[in-house]
Amino acid sequence: MTQPPSPESELVGAVYQKLADDAELIGRRVTAQIRTEFPLYAIVDGPGQAHLVADQLRSLTRGLLERRTPRAAEADIAREVGRMRATQGIPVETVIGAYHIGYRILWDEIRERAEACDPAGARPLLAMVDLLWAWLRATTSAAADGYATAARAYEHSRTALAQTLFNGLYGGDVTGEAVESAARALGFDPRGPFQAVCRPARESEPEPVVVTSVRPGQRPASLVTTRRGAVSVTLVQNAPAESCLRATDPLASVGLTRHGLAGAAESIADAERAFVLAERQRSVVFFADQWLAATLLPLRGRLAPLLQLEEVPSDHIVDTVRAYLAHGLSVPACARALHVHTNTVKYRLHRWNEITGWDVHTADGLIRSKVWLAIG
């Protein structure tokens, strides 16, 4: 003979049935909270996310009502969510955090509704908290497993795409369909602005291409890095070039911002030329600021006969000429910068002319002086 349901079981059934009926409403609330606490979820379609959350809430309430842990199919849904979020670039800890938000809100709903129905008889329902957390452990574990599987495959795919992109940029095939497709797949706009950065590669850095996605604020950005010998070359779009530099880097170089894939190749060339100068100066060199020296330094041997001096000027004369050039060819401004009298500046410029044969008041003498200071 079938036993009639107890008042406690009727309460549990009523509460969980109401939760299932309100799954869409609760799902929207959970989704809104997730997107508030984790702004990265802005890249995920909101209504689609809310619908997915509602479906998972229905499965959860059904499982609680049946007093069981997740079935394989229910765990597979969480595993698929993990895979999907990995391909969207959302960190795994954020994915797990989103699940915690959903379970926290659902538990609040269970507690409030149980106490509202029957404060004295709510204990059987509240006692199911262990089962609720068993669901949380099972679903987050499945999500993390799916995330790890997809992340490995996704990173391998992105590495191959990035290699295709760099091969095209270095090989001159910037108009090829494969190169443009690779750029788009990596999140770049092939016709947008690119900027290249070079810095010393650490021994611990991997030889293959490394791809990273960042999102400063709400603006999508992409970084692609490859190691070429002892140099790490990074191509960046929609992010400050300085974001690629490490505070511990003793030297680095930054190319000009240029548009399109042809511009990306040129910016890499800018940065690589400037890196030679950066190694020489042991500093960070921007091609935009030191383009002349960066461009001429590889020609130093060819230009040597034009820049060779029988006598090297003293340091204070060299510093004066450098300050004179840096302050708009103004003797008074140069004197103020060096904290000397204007007559001292004039005398040192005259001595520079006597020693080198280059008069900084003429076009030829000015150019030779500037080039010698840059690469001599």
Short mmCIF file of C-alpha atoms in Angstrom, two decimals:
data_model
loop_
_atom_site.label_atom_id
_atom_site.label_comp_id
_atom_site.label_asym_id
_atom_site.label_seq_id
_atom_site.Cartn_x
_atom_site.Cartn_y
_atom_site.Cartn_z
CA MET A 1 0.00 0.00 0.00
CA THR A 2 1.40 3.36 -1.05
CA GLN A 3 2.15 5.72 1.80
CA PRO A 4 0.63 9.20 1.47
CA PRO A 5 3.18 11.97 1.03
CA SER A 6 4.32 13.60 4.23
CA PRO A 7 3.79 17.32 4.81
CA GLU A 8 7.56 17.74 4.59
CA SER A 9 7.80 16.09 1.18
CA GLU A 10 4.84 18.14 -0.06
CA LEU A 11 6.64 21.30 1.06
CA VAL A 12 9.83 20.27 -0.72
CA GLY A 13 7.93 19.43 -3.87
CA ALA A 14 5.98 22.70 -3.81
CA VAL A 15 9.09 24.85 -3.32
CA TYR A 16 11.14 23.13 -5.99
CA GLN A 17 8.26 23.12 -8.46
CA LYS A 18 7.87 26.85 -7.96
CA LEU A 19 11.59 27.33 -8.50
CA ALA A 20 11.39 25.35 -11.73
CA ASP A 21 8.43 27.45 -12.87
CA ASP A 22 10.40 30.64 -12.13
CA ALA A 23 13.62 29.38 -13.74
CA GLU A 24 13.55 31.98 -16.52
CA LEU A 25 13.11 34.85 -14.05
CA ILE A 26 15.82 33.53 -11.74
CA GLY A 27 18.05 32.84 -14.73
CA ARG A 28 17.85 36.48 -15.80
CA ARG A 29 18.67 37.57 -12.27
CA VAL A 30 21.66 35.22 -12.07
CA THR A 31 22.89 36.35 -15.48
CA ALA A 32 22.65 40.02 -14.52
CA GLN A 33 24.65 39.37 -11.35
CA ILE A 34 27.30 37.38 -13.23
CA ARG A 35 27.73 40.17 -15.77
CA THR A 36 27.97 42.74 -12.96
CA GLU A 37 30.60 40.85 -10.99
CA PHE A 38 32.48 39.65 -14.08
CA PRO A 39 32.48 42.34 -16.81
CA LEU A 40 34.30 39.95 -19.19
CA TYR A 41 30.92 38.29 -19.75
CA ALA A 42 29.99 41.35 -21.84
CA ILE A 43 31.35 39.43 -24.84
CA VAL A 44 28.72 36.71 -24.27
CA ASP A 45 25.22 37.10 -25.69
CA GLY A 46 23.05 38.12 -22.72
CA PRO A 47 19.70 36.50 -23.64
CA GLY A 48 21.47 33.32 -24.71
CA GLN A 49 23.37 33.18 -21.43
CA ALA A 50 20.16 33.72 -19.42
CA HIS A 51 18.40 30.92 -21.32
CA LEU A 52 21.31 28.55 -20.67
CA VAL A 53 21.35 29.45 -16.96
CA ALA A 54 17.59 28.85 -16.74
CA ASP A 55 17.96 25.39 -18.29
CA GLN A 56 20.68 24.48 -15.81
CA LEU A 57 18.55 25.75 -12.92
CA ARG A 58 15.67 23.51 -14.04
CA SER A 59 17.98 20.49 -14.11
CA LEU A 60 19.31 21.38 -10.69
CA THR A 61 15.89 21.79 -9.07
CA ARG A 62 14.72 18.55 -10.67
CA GLY A 63 17.78 16.77 -9.30
CA LEU A 64 17.23 18.20 -5.83
CA LEU A 65 13.59 17.16 -5.90
CA GLU A 66 14.64 13.62 -6.90
CA ARG A 67 17.43 13.70 -4.31
CA ARG A 68 20.19 12.73 -6.72
CA THR A 69 23.48 14.09 -8.06
CA PRO A 70 23.88 15.18 -11.71
CA ARG A 71 23.36 12.60 -14.41
CA ALA A 72 25.97 12.20 -17.15
CA ALA A 73 23.94 14.28 -19.60
CA GLU A 74 23.62 17.12 -17.07
CA ALA A 75 27.36 17.06 -16.39
CA ASP A 76 27.96 17.12 -20.15
CA ILE A 77 26.05 20.40 -20.39
CA ALA A 78 28.38 21.97 -17.83
CA ARG A 79 31.33 20.48 -19.70
CA GLU A 80 30.10 22.11 -22.93
CA VAL A 81 29.73 25.45 -21.15
CA GLY A 82 33.36 25.17 -20.07
CA ARG A 83 34.45 24.44 -23.63
CA MET A 84 32.43 27.35 -24.98
CA ARG A 85 33.81 29.85 -22.47
CA ALA A 86 37.37 28.72 -23.20
CA THR A 87 36.97 29.57 -26.88
CA GLN A 88 35.51 32.95 -25.90
CA GLY A 89 38.61 33.77 -23.90
CA ILE A 90 36.97 33.93 -20.47
CA PRO A 91 39.36 32.74 -17.70
CA VAL A 92 38.46 29.45 -16.06
CA GLU A 93 38.34 31.03 -12.60
CA THR A 94 35.71 33.44 -13.92
CA VAL A 95 33.65 30.54 -15.28
CA ILE A 96 33.79 28.78 -11.91
CA GLY A 97 32.92 32.06 -10.18
CA ALA A 98 29.82 32.39 -12.36
CA TYR A 99 28.62 28.97 -11.23
CA HIS A 100 29.10 29.98 -7.61
CA ILE A 101 26.95 33.07 -8.19
CA GLY A 102 24.15 30.94 -9.66
CA TYR A 103 24.18 28.45 -6.79
CA ARG A 104 24.38 31.22 -4.21
CA ILE A 105 21.32 32.97 -5.63
CA LEU A 106 19.42 29.69 -5.95
CA TRP A 107 20.18 28.81 -2.33
CA ASP A 108 18.88 32.20 -1.22
CA GLU A 109 15.69 31.52 -3.19
CA ILE A 110 15.28 28.07 -1.62
CA ARG A 111 15.78 29.40 1.90
CA GLU A 112 13.47 32.38 1.50
CA ARG A 113 10.69 30.40 -0.16
CA ALA A 114 10.89 27.53 2.32
CA GLU A 115 10.69 29.87 5.30
CA ALA A 116 7.84 31.79 3.68
CA CYS A 117 5.84 28.58 3.14
CA ASP A 118 6.36 27.08 6.58
CA PRO A 119 9.10 28.39 8.88
CA ALA A 120 8.66 25.45 11.25
CA GLY A 121 8.60 22.75 8.58
CA ALA A 122 11.39 24.00 6.35
CA ARG A 123 14.13 21.90 7.95
CA PRO A 124 13.87 18.93 5.53
CA LEU A 125 14.32 21.28 2.59
CA LEU A 126 17.15 23.25 4.16
CA ALA A 127 18.86 20.03 5.15
CA MET A 128 19.43 19.33 1.43
CA VAL A 129 22.23 21.88 1.34
CA ASP A 130 24.79 19.05 1.15
CA LEU A 131 23.15 17.79 -2.01
CA LEU A 132 23.15 21.30 -3.46
CA TRP A 133 26.90 21.65 -2.90
CA ALA A 134 27.42 18.18 -4.37
CA TRP A 135 25.80 19.51 -7.54
CA LEU A 136 28.05 22.56 -7.41
CA ARG A 137 31.18 20.41 -7.11
CA ALA A 138 30.08 18.11 -9.92
CA THR A 139 29.09 20.86 -12.36
CA THR A 140 32.13 23.07 -11.75
CA SER A 141 34.41 20.05 -12.07
CA ALA A 142 32.79 19.16 -15.40
CA ALA A 143 33.00 22.78 -16.57
CA ALA A 144 36.69 22.96 -15.66
CA ASP A 145 37.34 19.67 -17.45
CA GLY A 146 35.61 20.91 -20.60
CA TYR A 147 37.45 24.21 -20.34
CA ALA A 148 40.86 22.51 -20.11
CA THR A 149 40.15 20.26 -23.09
CA ALA A 150 38.97 23.13 -25.28
CA ALA A 151 41.73 25.48 -24.12
CA ARG A 152 44.43 23.03 -25.19
CA ALA A 153 42.88 22.56 -28.62
CA TYR A 154 42.13 26.27 -28.98
CA GLU A 155 45.66 27.34 -28.06
CA HIS A 156 47.11 24.85 -30.53
CA SER A 157 44.84 26.23 -33.25
CA ARG A 158 45.66 29.84 -32.41
CA THR A 159 49.37 29.08 -32.36
CA ALA A 160 49.12 27.63 -35.86
CA LEU A 161 47.17 30.68 -37.04
CA ALA A 162 49.70 33.05 -35.50
CA GLN A 163 52.55 31.18 -37.18
CA THR A 164 50.75 31.59 -40.51
CA LEU A 165 50.38 35.31 -39.84
CA PHE A 166 54.05 35.86 -38.97
CA ASN A 167 55.23 33.73 -41.88
CA GLY A 168 53.21 35.93 -44.21
CA LEU A 169 54.41 39.18 -42.65
CA TYR A 170 58.07 38.16 -42.75
CA GLY A 171 57.76 36.51 -46.15
CA GLY A 172 56.10 39.50 -47.81
CA ASP A 173 52.84 37.66 -48.51
CA VAL A 174 50.63 40.26 -46.82
CA THR A 175 47.89 40.06 -49.45
CA GLY A 176 47.47 36.29 -49.28
CA GLU A 177 44.06 34.97 -48.30
CA ALA A 178 45.55 32.60 -45.71
CA VAL A 179 47.39 35.43 -43.96
CA GLU A 180 44.32 37.68 -43.86
CA SER A 181 42.13 34.82 -42.64
CA ALA A 182 44.64 34.01 -39.91
CA ALA A 183 44.66 37.65 -38.79
CA ARG A 184 40.86 37.72 -38.59
CA ALA A 185 40.71 34.42 -36.72
CA LEU A 186 43.12 35.82 -34.14
CA GLY A 187 40.86 38.80 -33.52
CA PHE A 188 42.73 41.35 -35.63
CA ASP A 189 41.18 43.72 -38.14
CA PRO A 190 43.47 43.17 -41.17
CA ARG A 191 42.89 46.77 -42.25
CA GLY A 192 43.22 48.26 -38.78
CA PRO A 193 46.21 49.78 -36.97
CA PHE A 194 49.13 47.61 -35.91
CA GLN A 195 52.16 48.35 -33.76
CA ALA A 196 55.18 46.13 -33.15
CA VAL A 197 57.34 45.81 -30.04
CA CYS A 198 60.69 44.07 -29.66
CA ARG A 199 62.30 43.07 -26.38
CA PRO A 200 64.87 40.50 -25.25
CA ALA A 201 63.44 37.01 -25.12
CA ARG A 202 63.84 35.16 -21.86
CA GLU A 203 65.31 31.69 -21.89
CA SER A 204 62.15 30.38 -20.24
CA GLU A 205 59.95 31.68 -23.05
CA PRO A 206 58.79 29.03 -25.52
CA GLU A 207 60.05 29.00 -29.08
CA PRO A 208 56.57 28.67 -30.65
CA VAL A 209 54.25 31.60 -31.13
CA VAL A 210 52.34 32.73 -28.05
CA VAL A 211 48.94 34.35 -28.48
CA THR A 212 47.27 36.47 -25.83
CA SER A 213 43.96 38.33 -25.82
CA VAL A 214 43.41 41.31 -23.58
CA ARG A 215 40.48 43.64 -23.12
CA PRO A 216 41.33 47.01 -21.57
CA GLY A 217 37.90 48.26 -20.49
CA GLN A 218 35.37 47.27 -23.11
CA ARG A 219 37.70 47.63 -26.09
CA PRO A 220 38.84 44.34 -27.65
CA ALA A 221 42.58 44.03 -28.14
CA SER A 222 44.87 41.34 -29.49
CA LEU A 223 48.54 40.54 -28.92
CA VAL A 224 50.55 38.02 -30.90
CA THR A 225 54.14 37.24 -29.94
CA THR A 226 56.84 35.16 -31.58
CA ARG A 227 60.41 34.49 -30.59
CA ARG A 228 63.03 35.12 -33.25
CA GLY A 229 66.34 34.02 -31.84
CA ALA A 230 67.14 36.16 -28.82
CA VAL A 231 64.41 38.68 -29.62
CA SER A 232 60.70 38.53 -28.75
CA VAL A 233 58.52 40.27 -31.36
CA THR A 234 54.98 41.29 -30.42
CA LEU A 235 52.29 42.63 -32.73
CA VAL A 236 49.51 44.54 -30.99
CA GLN A 237 46.22 46.10 -32.04
CA ASN A 238 43.87 48.31 -30.00
CA ALA A 239 46.16 48.41 -26.97
CA PRO A 240 49.03 50.70 -25.94
CA ALA A 241 52.38 49.36 -27.09
CA GLU A 242 53.67 49.99 -23.56
CA SER A 243 51.36 47.23 -22.31
CA CYS A 244 53.66 44.72 -24.01
CA LEU A 245 56.73 45.93 -22.12
CA ARG A 246 57.84 44.41 -18.85
CA ALA A 247 59.06 46.70 -16.10
CA THR A 248 62.12 44.51 -15.78
CA ASP A 249 63.13 44.83 -19.44
CA PRO A 250 66.45 46.72 -19.60
CA LEU A 251 65.81 47.55 -23.23
CA ALA A 252 63.06 47.35 -25.83
CA SER A 253 61.90 49.04 -29.02
CA VAL A 254 58.56 50.17 -30.42
CA GLY A 255 57.67 50.59 -34.10
CA LEU A 256 55.35 53.12 -35.65
CA THR A 257 51.60 52.53 -35.68
CA ARG A 258 50.79 51.54 -39.25
CA HIS A 259 47.60 50.35 -40.92
CA GLY A 260 46.85 47.10 -42.67
CA LEU A 261 48.89 43.92 -42.85
CA ALA A 262 51.50 45.65 -44.99
CA GLY A 263 51.72 48.26 -42.24
CA ALA A 264 52.07 45.49 -39.64
CA ALA A 265 55.12 44.16 -41.53
CA GLU A 266 56.58 47.68 -41.70
CA SER A 267 56.01 48.27 -37.99
CA ILE A 268 57.87 45.05 -37.24
CA ALA A 269 60.74 46.31 -39.42
CA ASP A 270 60.64 49.63 -37.52
CA ALA A 271 60.85 47.88 -34.16
CA GLU A 272 63.64 45.55 -35.27
CA ARG A 273 65.73 48.47 -36.56
CA ALA A 274 65.11 50.38 -33.35
CA PHE A 275 66.00 47.32 -31.29
CA VAL A 276 69.57 47.38 -32.63
CA LEU A 277 69.80 50.95 -31.34
CA ALA A 278 68.15 49.96 -28.06
CA GLU A 279 70.80 47.29 -27.51
CA ARG A 280 73.48 49.87 -28.12
CA GLN A 281 71.95 52.44 -25.78
CA ARG A 282 70.62 49.90 -23.24
CA SER A 283 67.29 51.72 -23.18
CA VAL A 284 63.76 51.71 -24.59
CA VAL A 285 63.77 53.21 -28.08
CA PHE A 286 60.70 54.44 -29.95
CA PHE A 287 61.23 54.46 -33.72
CA ALA A 288 59.10 57.62 -33.91
CA ASP A 289 61.65 59.48 -31.75
CA GLN A 290 64.93 58.04 -33.08
CA TRP A 291 64.02 57.01 -36.61
CA LEU A 292 67.12 58.59 -38.18
CA ALA A 293 69.61 56.74 -35.99
CA ALA A 294 67.61 53.49 -36.20
CA THR A 295 67.52 53.70 -40.00
CA LEU A 296 71.18 54.64 -40.47
CA LEU A 297 72.78 52.41 -37.87
CA PRO A 298 72.80 49.33 -40.18
CA LEU A 299 74.67 51.53 -42.70
CA ARG A 300 77.31 52.56 -40.22
CA GLY A 301 80.11 50.73 -42.03
CA ARG A 302 79.17 52.23 -45.39
CA LEU A 303 78.99 55.75 -43.90
CA ALA A 304 82.21 55.44 -41.86
CA PRO A 305 84.42 57.30 -44.38
CA LEU A 306 82.03 60.25 -44.22
CA LEU A 307 81.98 60.34 -40.43
CA GLN A 308 85.57 59.43 -39.57
CA LEU A 309 87.38 61.94 -37.33
CA GLU A 310 91.10 62.30 -36.70
CA GLU A 311 90.38 63.78 -33.29
CA VAL A 312 87.40 62.95 -31.08
CA PRO A 313 85.91 66.06 -29.43
CA SER A 314 85.81 66.19 -25.64
CA ASP A 315 82.70 65.10 -23.81
CA HIS A 316 81.62 68.62 -22.87
CA ILE A 317 81.81 69.72 -26.53
CA VAL A 318 79.82 66.66 -27.65
CA ASP A 319 77.24 67.29 -24.91
CA THR A 320 76.92 70.90 -26.02
CA VAL A 321 76.30 70.00 -29.65
CA ARG A 322 73.78 67.37 -28.55
CA ALA A 323 71.95 69.92 -26.36
CA TYR A 324 72.05 72.50 -29.16
CA LEU A 325 70.33 70.06 -31.51
CA ALA A 326 67.85 68.99 -28.84
CA HIS A 327 66.80 72.59 -28.10
CA GLY A 328 65.86 73.75 -31.57
CA LEU A 329 69.30 75.11 -32.57
CA SER A 330 68.88 77.83 -29.96
CA VAL A 331 72.06 79.01 -28.24
CA PRO A 332 70.20 80.61 -25.29
CA ALA A 333 68.05 77.47 -24.75
CA CYS A 334 71.14 75.27 -24.96
CA ALA A 335 72.96 77.48 -22.43
CA ARG A 336 70.03 77.29 -20.01
CA ALA A 337 69.86 73.51 -20.32
CA LEU A 338 73.58 73.16 -19.60
CA HIS A 339 73.67 75.95 -16.99
CA VAL A 340 76.46 77.77 -18.82
CA HIS A 341 76.88 81.21 -20.43
CA THR A 342 75.82 81.68 -24.06
CA ASN A 343 79.41 82.60 -24.94
CA THR A 344 80.48 79.19 -23.64
CA VAL A 345 78.01 77.51 -25.96
CA LYS A 346 79.24 79.60 -28.92
CA TYR A 347 82.85 78.75 -28.13
CA ARG A 348 82.15 75.02 -27.90
CA LEU A 349 80.22 75.04 -31.17
CA HIS A 350 83.15 76.82 -32.77
CA ARG A 351 85.55 74.18 -31.38
CA TRP A 352 83.28 71.45 -32.75
CA ASN A 353 83.65 73.03 -36.19
CA GLU A 354 87.42 73.26 -35.82
CA ILE A 355 87.82 69.61 -34.76
CA THR A 356 85.29 67.94 -37.08
CA GLY A 357 85.06 70.36 -39.97
CA TRP A 358 81.28 70.38 -39.56
CA ASP A 359 79.61 73.73 -39.05
CA VAL A 360 76.27 73.21 -37.32
CA HIS A 361 75.04 76.49 -38.82
CA THR A 362 75.05 74.92 -42.31
CA ALA A 363 72.77 72.19 -43.63
CA ASP A 364 75.59 69.77 -44.46
CA GLY A 365 77.42 70.35 -41.17
CA LEU A 366 74.20 69.97 -39.22
CA ILE A 367 73.31 66.67 -40.89
CA ARG A 368 76.80 65.21 -40.48
CA SER A 369 76.87 66.27 -36.83
CA LYS A 370 73.47 64.72 -36.15
CA VAL A 371 74.36 61.45 -37.86
CA TRP A 372 77.73 61.20 -36.07
CA LEU A 373 76.05 61.76 -32.71
CA ALA A 374 73.49 59.09 -33.55
CA ILE A 375 75.68 56.30 -34.90
CA GLY A 376 79.30 57.49 -34.81
#
